[in-house]
Amino acid sequence: MKTLQQALLLFMLAPLVKSAPPIQQESINIYDYETEDGQLFKQHFEDNPQGANVNKKTTAIIDILFQRDEGATKLPPSTNDVDLPTCLLCVCLSGSVYCEEMNIDTVPPLPKETAYFYARFNKIKKITAKDFEDFPTLKRIDLTGNQIEEIEDGAFSKLLILDQLILAENKLVKIPALPSKLTVFNANSNKIKSKGIKANAFKKLNNLSYLYLAENELESVPQNLPESLRILHLQANNITSITDDTFCKSNNTRYVREQMTQIRLEENPVILGKYPNSFTCLKSLPTGAYF
């Protein structure tokens, strides 16, 4: 009897109970918002919350699923913002900083441990005394292809272990004071005249091996070249004459410049054949016009 009463009660209540819609079973994919699929998936729920049958609570849950760990690495902002920290704007790797073709017009702040700095083909116009004052670890600076017209006094004075300084393809009219440990100095393709080089600019650079001053406006060979010099490029200048003391020592006929292996003087108006005593100390003759 009791069972019959329960069955009758269910029969009477059945019309009052609205059948629930069938539950659609879908596979669940967890997407990362930083990926393309994740962005499309998130946009689907944001733009079509009703069509997706997602209420506010569900949307919140989805956001939690997509939320990245706060400690995770974030993608760097656009490099169009020149005020960004240097290692977001440029590339920093094991003591090297690469800021090539970034349209920067000043030397950016560098990490303290920077040893090699490359900022080629930018729009830098001036090197100030403060740009490198706190970076004693610098060994190489390459500023090729900028618009540098001025270098303040002492700009490189604190770079005690700087080995290579590359200033080619700029607009320099004079050579700054150079660090004593320099082995390579390249100022090719500038506007440097002889008056822009002090008489003792290279004399105390006892490690200087490679000096590149081609395609400038020099009227004479720089004076007091160090004994350590091996390669000297002076082609395509306005050099008109050479003296017996330019490379050798007129008062010492036994003197030999042991290290010098290459001197390039082609594309200058000087006729080298007029100065036969100027090359007696050299192991090989300079390249250039002799007639």
Coordinates of C-alpha atoms in Angstrom, one line a residue:
M1 CA 0.0 0.0 0.0
K2 CA 2.8 2.4 0.9
T3 CA 4.5 1.7 -2.4
L4 CA 1.3 2.5 -4.3
Q5 CA 0.9 5.8 -2.5
Q6 CA 4.5 6.9 -3.5
A7 CA 3.9 5.9 -7.1
L8 CA 0.6 7.9 -7.1
L9 CA 2.4 11.0 -5.6
L10 CA 5.1 10.9 -8.3
F11 CA 2.5 10.7 -11.0
M12 CA 0.7 13.8 -9.7
L13 CA 3.9 15.9 -9.4
A14 CA 5.4 14.9 -12.8
P15 CA 3.5 17.6 -14.8
L16 CA 4.8 20.3 -12.4
V17 CA 8.5 19.4 -12.9
K18 CA 10.2 20.9 -16.0
S19 CA 12.6 18.6 -17.6
A20 CA 16.1 20.0 -17.6
P21 CA 17.9 20.4 -20.9
P22 CA 20.4 17.8 -21.8
I23 CA 23.9 18.6 -20.6
Q24 CA 26.3 19.0 -23.5
Q25 CA 29.5 17.3 -22.9
E26 CA 32.5 19.1 -24.3
S27 CA 36.2 18.6 -23.9
I28 CA 37.9 21.2 -21.7
N29 CA 41.0 22.9 -23.0
I30 CA 43.1 25.1 -20.8
Y31 CA 44.7 27.9 -22.9
D32 CA 47.4 30.3 -22.1
Y33 CA 46.3 33.9 -22.7
E34 CA 49.7 34.7 -24.0
T35 CA 49.2 32.3 -27.0
E36 CA 47.1 33.0 -30.1
D37 CA 44.7 30.2 -29.2
G38 CA 44.3 31.5 -25.7
Q39 CA 43.5 35.0 -26.9
L40 CA 40.8 33.7 -29.4
F41 CA 39.3 31.5 -26.7
K42 CA 39.1 34.3 -24.2
Q43 CA 37.7 36.7 -26.8
H44 CA 35.0 34.2 -27.6
F45 CA 33.7 34.3 -24.0
E46 CA 34.1 38.1 -23.6
D47 CA 32.2 38.9 -26.9
N48 CA 29.5 36.2 -26.7
P49 CA 28.7 35.4 -23.0
Q50 CA 25.1 34.6 -23.8
G51 CA 25.7 32.4 -26.8
A52 CA 28.3 30.5 -24.8
N53 CA 25.8 30.1 -21.9
V54 CA 28.5 31.4 -19.5
N55 CA 27.4 33.4 -16.4
K56 CA 29.5 35.9 -14.5
K57 CA 30.7 33.2 -12.1
T58 CA 31.8 30.9 -14.9
T59 CA 33.6 33.8 -16.6
A60 CA 35.5 34.5 -13.4
I61 CA 36.5 30.9 -13.1
I62 CA 37.8 31.0 -16.7
D63 CA 39.8 34.0 -15.8
I64 CA 41.4 32.2 -12.9
L65 CA 42.3 29.3 -15.1
F66 CA 44.0 31.6 -17.5
Q67 CA 45.7 33.7 -14.9
R68 CA 49.5 33.4 -15.1
D69 CA 51.8 33.1 -12.2
E70 CA 52.9 36.5 -11.1
G71 CA 56.5 35.3 -11.0
A72 CA 56.4 34.2 -14.6
T73 CA 58.4 36.0 -17.3
K74 CA 56.4 38.7 -19.1
L75 CA 56.8 39.6 -22.7
P76 CA 58.7 42.9 -23.2
P77 CA 56.7 46.0 -24.2
S78 CA 57.1 47.5 -27.7
T79 CA 60.6 48.6 -28.4
N80 CA 59.2 51.9 -29.8
D81 CA 59.5 53.3 -26.3
V82 CA 63.1 54.6 -25.9
D83 CA 62.6 55.2 -22.2
L84 CA 62.4 51.5 -21.5
P85 CA 65.1 49.9 -19.4
T86 CA 68.1 49.1 -21.7
C87 CA 67.8 45.4 -21.5
L88 CA 64.2 45.5 -22.7
L89 CA 65.0 47.9 -25.5
C90 CA 68.3 46.2 -26.4
V91 CA 69.7 42.7 -26.0
C92 CA 71.8 41.9 -23.0
L93 CA 73.8 38.7 -23.0
S94 CA 76.7 37.7 -20.8
G95 CA 78.2 41.1 -20.4
S96 CA 77.4 42.2 -23.9
V97 CA 74.8 44.8 -24.8
Y98 CA 73.5 45.0 -28.4
C99 CA 71.6 48.2 -29.3
E100 CA 72.0 48.1 -33.0
E101 CA 69.5 49.9 -35.3
M102 CA 67.3 51.0 -32.5
N103 CA 67.0 54.7 -33.4
I104 CA 68.5 55.8 -30.1
D105 CA 70.0 59.3 -30.0
T106 CA 72.0 59.0 -26.8
V107 CA 74.0 56.3 -25.1
P108 CA 71.5 54.3 -22.9
P109 CA 72.2 53.4 -19.3
L110 CA 74.2 50.2 -19.2
P111 CA 74.2 47.3 -16.8
K112 CA 77.2 47.6 -14.4
E113 CA 78.9 44.5 -15.6
T114 CA 78.9 45.5 -19.3
A115 CA 82.1 44.6 -21.1
Y116 CA 81.1 44.9 -24.8
F117 CA 78.7 47.6 -26.0
Y118 CA 77.5 47.7 -29.6
A119 CA 75.3 50.6 -30.7
R120 CA 75.9 50.7 -34.5
F121 CA 73.7 52.5 -36.9
N122 CA 71.7 54.7 -34.6
K123 CA 71.3 58.5 -34.3
I124 CA 73.7 59.3 -31.5
K125 CA 75.1 62.8 -31.9
K126 CA 77.2 63.3 -28.8
I127 CA 79.2 61.3 -26.3
T128 CA 79.2 63.0 -22.9
A129 CA 81.7 62.6 -20.1
K130 CA 79.1 60.8 -18.0
D131 CA 78.1 58.2 -20.6
F132 CA 80.8 55.7 -19.6
E133 CA 82.1 57.1 -16.4
D134 CA 80.7 54.2 -14.2
F135 CA 81.7 51.3 -16.4
P136 CA 85.3 50.3 -15.8
T137 CA 84.6 46.8 -17.1
L138 CA 84.2 48.0 -20.7
K139 CA 86.6 46.3 -23.1
R140 CA 85.0 47.2 -26.5
I141 CA 82.8 50.1 -27.7
D142 CA 81.4 50.0 -31.2
L143 CA 79.5 53.2 -32.4
T144 CA 79.8 52.7 -36.1
G145 CA 77.3 54.5 -38.3
N146 CA 75.9 57.1 -35.9
Q147 CA 75.9 60.9 -36.3
I148 CA 78.5 61.7 -33.6
E149 CA 79.9 65.2 -34.0
E150 CA 81.3 65.8 -30.5
I151 CA 82.9 63.8 -27.8
E152 CA 83.4 65.6 -24.5
D153 CA 86.8 65.7 -22.8
G154 CA 87.4 62.7 -20.5
A155 CA 84.6 60.7 -22.1
F156 CA 86.8 57.6 -22.1
S157 CA 89.3 58.5 -19.4
K158 CA 88.0 56.0 -16.8
L159 CA 87.9 53.1 -19.2
L160 CA 91.2 51.6 -18.0
I161 CA 90.9 48.3 -19.7
L162 CA 89.2 49.4 -22.9
D163 CA 90.8 47.4 -25.7
Q164 CA 88.8 48.4 -28.9
L165 CA 87.1 51.7 -29.7
I166 CA 85.2 51.9 -33.0
L167 CA 83.9 55.3 -34.2
A168 CA 83.8 54.7 -37.9
E169 CA 81.2 56.4 -40.2
N170 CA 80.4 59.4 -38.0
K171 CA 80.9 63.1 -38.3
L172 CA 83.9 63.7 -36.0
V173 CA 86.3 66.5 -36.8
K174 CA 88.8 65.7 -34.1
I175 CA 90.1 62.7 -32.1
P176 CA 89.3 62.6 -28.3
A177 CA 91.8 61.6 -25.6
L178 CA 92.2 57.8 -25.9
P179 CA 92.5 55.2 -23.1
S180 CA 96.1 53.9 -22.6
K181 CA 95.3 50.2 -23.0
L182 CA 93.7 50.6 -26.5
T183 CA 94.9 48.1 -29.1
V184 CA 92.4 49.0 -31.9
F185 CA 91.2 52.5 -32.8
N186 CA 88.9 52.9 -35.9
A187 CA 87.8 56.3 -37.0
N188 CA 87.4 55.6 -40.7
S189 CA 85.0 57.7 -42.7
N190 CA 84.7 60.8 -40.5
K191 CA 85.7 64.5 -41.2
I192 CA 88.9 64.6 -39.2
K193 CA 91.7 67.0 -40.3
S194 CA 95.3 67.0 -39.1
K195 CA 94.6 69.9 -36.7
G196 CA 92.0 67.7 -35.0
I197 CA 94.7 65.3 -33.8
K198 CA 97.0 66.4 -31.0
A199 CA 100.8 65.9 -31.6
N200 CA 100.9 63.3 -28.8
A201 CA 97.5 61.7 -29.3
F202 CA 99.0 58.3 -30.0
K203 CA 102.5 58.6 -28.4
K204 CA 101.7 56.9 -25.1
L205 CA 99.4 54.2 -26.5
N206 CA 102.0 51.5 -26.1
N207 CA 99.5 48.7 -26.9
L208 CA 98.0 50.3 -30.0
S209 CA 98.4 47.8 -32.9
Y210 CA 95.7 48.8 -35.4
L211 CA 95.0 52.4 -36.4
Y212 CA 92.3 53.1 -39.0
L213 CA 91.9 56.7 -40.2
A214 CA 91.0 56.2 -43.9
E215 CA 88.5 58.4 -45.7
N216 CA 89.0 61.5 -43.6
E217 CA 90.5 64.9 -44.4
L218 CA 94.0 64.5 -43.1
E219 CA 96.7 66.7 -44.7
S220 CA 99.6 64.8 -43.1
V221 CA 100.4 61.5 -41.4
P222 CA 99.8 61.7 -37.6
Q223 CA 102.9 62.3 -35.5
N224 CA 104.6 60.2 -32.9
L225 CA 103.1 56.9 -33.9
P226 CA 103.8 54.2 -31.2
E227 CA 106.3 51.4 -31.7
S228 CA 103.6 48.8 -31.2
L229 CA 101.7 49.9 -34.3
R230 CA 101.3 47.1 -36.9
I231 CA 98.6 48.3 -39.3
L232 CA 98.1 51.9 -40.4
H233 CA 95.3 52.8 -42.8
L234 CA 95.4 56.4 -44.2
Q235 CA 94.0 55.9 -47.7
A236 CA 91.6 58.4 -49.2
N237 CA 92.8 61.5 -47.3
N238 CA 94.5 64.7 -48.4
I239 CA 98.1 63.9 -47.5
T240 CA 100.5 65.8 -49.6
S241 CA 103.9 65.1 -48.1
I242 CA 106.0 62.8 -45.8
T243 CA 109.1 63.6 -43.9
D244 CA 112.1 61.4 -43.0
D245 CA 110.8 61.2 -39.4
T246 CA 107.2 60.3 -40.2
F247 CA 107.9 56.6 -39.8
C248 CA 111.7 56.4 -39.3
K249 CA 114.4 58.3 -37.4
S250 CA 116.5 60.5 -39.6
N251 CA 119.3 60.6 -36.9
N252 CA 119.5 56.8 -36.6
T253 CA 120.1 55.0 -39.8
R254 CA 120.1 51.6 -38.0
Y255 CA 116.6 52.0 -36.6
V256 CA 114.0 49.5 -37.8
R257 CA 110.3 49.6 -37.1
E258 CA 109.9 46.0 -36.2
Q259 CA 106.1 45.8 -35.7
M260 CA 104.9 47.7 -38.7
T261 CA 103.6 45.3 -41.4
Q262 CA 101.2 47.5 -43.4
I263 CA 100.8 51.2 -44.3
R264 CA 98.1 52.2 -46.8
L265 CA 98.4 55.6 -48.4
E266 CA 96.6 55.1 -51.8
E267 CA 94.1 57.7 -52.9
N268 CA 96.2 60.6 -51.5
P269 CA 97.8 63.3 -53.5
V270 CA 101.3 62.5 -52.2
I271 CA 103.8 61.0 -54.6
L272 CA 105.7 58.5 -52.4
G273 CA 108.6 58.2 -54.9
K274 CA 109.7 61.7 -53.9
Y275 CA 110.6 60.6 -50.4
P276 CA 112.9 57.5 -50.6
N277 CA 114.5 58.1 -47.2
S278 CA 111.2 58.1 -45.4
F279 CA 110.8 54.3 -45.7
T280 CA 114.3 53.0 -44.9
C281 CA 113.3 51.6 -41.5
L282 CA 110.2 49.7 -42.8
K283 CA 110.1 46.0 -43.7
S284 CA 107.7 46.7 -46.6
L285 CA 106.9 49.8 -48.6
P286 CA 103.6 51.6 -48.1
T287 CA 100.9 51.2 -50.7
G288 CA 100.2 54.3 -52.8
A289 CA 101.4 56.2 -55.9
Y290 CA 105.2 56.4 -56.5
F291 CA 105.1 58.2 -59.9

